[in-house]
Structure formats: C-alpha cells, structure tokens
Amino acid sequence: MQRLHDHSPVIEACLKLLIKINDGGDRDDEGLLTCRLLVPTRQIGCLLGKRGSVITEMRKKTTASLKVLQKVDLPKCGEDTDELVQVRQLALKES
C-alpha cells in the first residue's frame, strides 16, 4: 500500500479516510462530511503530537476538523482502551 506522506500509521489512516469519505460519504446540510473512528488510547499521542503539533498541522493542511471526543461519546462497540476521533471536512466536490 502506497503511503501518502511520511507520517505515523494513525495519521496516514486519517488522511486516507478524508480522501475516501470525500469520494462518496454522506454530507450534512452544510456540505460537511463526518466520520468517526476508534483509535487505541496508546496511539492517540501519534495523532496529537507534542503539544498538539501533529493534529494542528493536519488541520492546516487538510482544512478538516479533527477532534478527540469525550469517553461518554464512545459507541457500544468501543472499549475503555479506545478513543473516539471525529473527522469533519467540507466536501471538495459534489457527488
């Protein structure tokens, strides 16, 4: 599998996810695509980076909103060792 950028696997997955949901995801009334994914707690630091540097860079480069949601938002399939990450981005093209 070809990598998009030289990032950690978690960041790489988020970037690929943005591309995938843009190609056919469901848009809300504002044209935003939203996707939530479970990330193991031990990997969340790779997404955030030191002092939030990685997630800030991803937000700037992709114009996406990336949030680590509260534990109360975890779906039933999630475990205590998971974090829920929400990715929202304005669709780049109409389907």
PDB file of C-alpha atoms in Angstrom:
ATOM      1  CA  MET A   1       0.000   0.000   0.000  1.00  0.00           C
ATOM      2  CA  GLN A   2       1.457   3.353  -1.042  1.00  0.00           C
ATOM      3  CA  ARG A   3       1.793   5.931   1.705  1.00  0.00           C
ATOM      4  CA  LEU A   4       0.509   9.452   1.092  1.00  0.00           C
ATOM      5  CA  HIS A   5       3.017  11.190   3.343  1.00  0.00           C
ATOM      6  CA  ASP A   6       5.766  10.319   5.767  1.00  0.00           C
ATOM      7  CA  HIS A   7       3.545  10.210   8.868  1.00  0.00           C
ATOM      8  CA  SER A   8       2.658   7.714  11.550  1.00  0.00           C
ATOM      9  CA  PRO A   9       0.172   4.966  10.626  1.00  0.00           C
ATOM     10  CA  VAL A  10      -2.599   6.727  12.598  1.00  0.00           C
ATOM     11  CA  ILE A  11      -2.139   9.992  10.710  1.00  0.00           C
ATOM     12  CA  GLU A  12      -1.833   8.118   7.433  1.00  0.00           C
ATOM     13  CA  ALA A  13      -5.149   6.398   8.157  1.00  0.00           C
ATOM     14  CA  CYS A  14      -6.837   9.738   8.876  1.00  0.00           C
ATOM     15  CA  LEU A  15      -5.570  11.257   5.637  1.00  0.00           C
ATOM     16  CA  LYS A  16      -6.733   8.266   3.594  1.00  0.00           C
ATOM     17  CA  LEU A  17     -10.058   8.376   5.403  1.00  0.00           C
ATOM     18  CA  LEU A  18     -10.570  12.001   4.389  1.00  0.00           C
ATOM     19  CA  ILE A  19      -9.983  11.084   0.757  1.00  0.00           C
ATOM     20  CA  LYS A  20     -12.327   8.108   0.992  1.00  0.00           C
ATOM     21  CA  ILE A  21     -15.222   9.953   2.624  1.00  0.00           C
ATOM     22  CA  ASN A  22     -14.868  12.835   0.187  1.00  0.00           C
ATOM     23  CA  ASP A  23     -15.350  10.426  -2.708  1.00  0.00           C
ATOM     24  CA  GLY A  24     -18.691   9.126  -1.506  1.00  0.00           C
ATOM     25  CA  GLY A  25     -19.524   9.978   2.063  1.00  0.00           C
ATOM     26  CA  ASP A  26     -22.819  11.340   3.289  1.00  0.00           C
ATOM     27  CA  ARG A  27     -22.904  15.112   3.589  1.00  0.00           C
ATOM     28  CA  ASP A  28     -24.901  17.065   6.128  1.00  0.00           C
ATOM     29  CA  ASP A  29     -26.961  20.164   5.295  1.00  0.00           C
ATOM     30  CA  GLU A  30     -23.801  22.303   5.358  1.00  0.00           C
ATOM     31  CA  GLY A  31     -21.973  20.019   2.919  1.00  0.00           C
ATOM     32  CA  LEU A  32     -19.726  18.596   5.635  1.00  0.00           C
ATOM     33  CA  LEU A  33     -18.561  15.001   5.612  1.00  0.00           C
ATOM     34  CA  THR A  34     -18.255  13.425   9.044  1.00  0.00           C
ATOM     35  CA  CYS A  35     -16.550  10.228  10.048  1.00  0.00           C
ATOM     36  CA  ARG A  36     -15.749   8.822  13.463  1.00  0.00           C
ATOM     37  CA  LEU A  37     -13.108   6.217  14.107  1.00  0.00           C
ATOM     38  CA  LEU A  38     -11.870   4.336  17.116  1.00  0.00           C
ATOM     39  CA  VAL A  39      -8.189   4.769  17.909  1.00  0.00           C
ATOM     40  CA  PRO A  40      -6.427   2.813  20.656  1.00  0.00           C
ATOM     41  CA  THR A  41      -5.584   5.127  23.563  1.00  0.00           C
ATOM     42  CA  ARG A  42      -1.926   4.113  23.330  1.00  0.00           C
ATOM     43  CA  GLN A  43      -1.843   5.500  19.739  1.00  0.00           C
ATOM     44  CA  ILE A  44      -3.650   8.782  20.333  1.00  0.00           C
ATOM     45  CA  GLY A  45      -0.378  10.547  21.083  1.00  0.00           C
ATOM     46  CA  CYS A  46       0.712   9.873  17.486  1.00  0.00           C
ATOM     47  CA  LEU A  47      -2.337  11.762  16.271  1.00  0.00           C
ATOM     48  CA  LEU A  48      -1.962  14.650  18.705  1.00  0.00           C
ATOM     49  CA  GLY A  49       1.814  15.090  18.630  1.00  0.00           C
ATOM     50  CA  LYS A  50       3.900  17.009  21.122  1.00  0.00           C
ATOM     51  CA  ARG A  51       1.815  19.952  22.395  1.00  0.00           C
ATOM     52  CA  GLY A  52      -0.757  19.223  19.697  1.00  0.00           C
ATOM     53  CA  SER A  53       1.694  19.919  16.860  1.00  0.00           C
ATOM     54  CA  VAL A  54       0.670  16.988  14.642  1.00  0.00           C
ATOM     55  CA  ILE A  55      -3.090  17.469  14.850  1.00  0.00           C
ATOM     56  CA  THR A  56      -2.637  21.228  14.309  1.00  0.00           C
ATOM     57  CA  GLU A  57      -0.562  20.578  11.180  1.00  0.00           C
ATOM     58  CA  MET A  58      -3.164  18.116   9.887  1.00  0.00           C
ATOM     59  CA  ARG A  59      -5.922  20.675  10.438  1.00  0.00           C
ATOM     60  CA  LYS A  60      -3.986  23.301   8.493  1.00  0.00           C
ATOM     61  CA  LYS A  61      -3.027  21.017   5.609  1.00  0.00           C
ATOM     62  CA  THR A  62      -6.421  19.358   5.191  1.00  0.00           C
ATOM     63  CA  THR A  63      -8.811  22.086   6.407  1.00  0.00           C
ATOM     64  CA  ALA A  64     -10.503  19.295   8.353  1.00  0.00           C
ATOM     65  CA  SER A  65     -11.859  19.493  11.852  1.00  0.00           C
ATOM     66  CA  LEU A  66     -10.220  16.744  13.904  1.00  0.00           C
ATOM     67  CA  LYS A  67     -11.411  16.156  17.456  1.00  0.00           C
ATOM     68  CA  VAL A  68     -10.816  13.542  20.108  1.00  0.00           C
ATOM     69  CA  LEU A  69     -14.291  13.201  21.617  1.00  0.00           C
ATOM     70  CA  GLN A  70     -15.193  12.526  25.231  1.00  0.00           C
ATOM     71  CA  LYS A  71     -15.296   8.968  26.587  1.00  0.00           C
ATOM     72  CA  VAL A  72     -19.063   9.321  27.088  1.00  0.00           C
ATOM     73  CA  ASP A  73     -19.390   9.523  23.281  1.00  0.00           C
ATOM     74  CA  LEU A  74     -17.799   6.093  22.715  1.00  0.00           C
ATOM     75  CA  PRO A  75     -20.096   3.737  20.803  1.00  0.00           C
ATOM     76  CA  LYS A  76     -21.097   0.447  22.404  1.00  0.00           C
ATOM     77  CA  CYS A  77     -18.541  -1.380  20.262  1.00  0.00           C
ATOM     78  CA  GLY A  78     -15.738   0.770  21.748  1.00  0.00           C
ATOM     79  CA  GLU A  79     -13.646  -0.338  24.679  1.00  0.00           C
ATOM     80  CA  ASP A  80     -12.177   1.525  27.642  1.00  0.00           C
ATOM     81  CA  THR A  81      -8.839   1.411  25.819  1.00  0.00           C
ATOM     82  CA  ASP A  82     -10.216   3.305  22.790  1.00  0.00           C
ATOM     83  CA  GLU A  83     -10.572   6.975  21.947  1.00  0.00           C
ATOM     84  CA  LEU A  84     -13.181   8.273  19.520  1.00  0.00           C
ATOM     85  CA  VAL A  85     -11.810  10.603  16.852  1.00  0.00           C
ATOM     86  CA  GLN A  86     -14.165  12.664  14.713  1.00  0.00           C
ATOM     87  CA  VAL A  87     -13.065  13.944  11.308  1.00  0.00           C
ATOM     88  CA  ARG A  88     -15.212  16.566   9.541  1.00  0.00           C
ATOM     89  CA  GLN A  89     -14.400  18.263   6.270  1.00  0.00           C
ATOM     90  CA  LEU A  90     -16.192  20.280   3.660  1.00  0.00           C
ATOM     91  CA  ALA A  91     -16.709  18.156   0.572  1.00  0.00           C
ATOM     92  CA  LEU A  92     -14.281  19.037  -2.191  1.00  0.00           C
ATOM     93  CA  LYS A  93     -16.667  18.100  -4.992  1.00  0.00           C
ATOM     94  CA  GLU A  94     -20.304  17.190  -5.447  1.00  0.00           C
ATOM     95  CA  SER A  95     -21.272  13.522  -5.954  1.00  0.00           C
TER      96      SER A  95
END
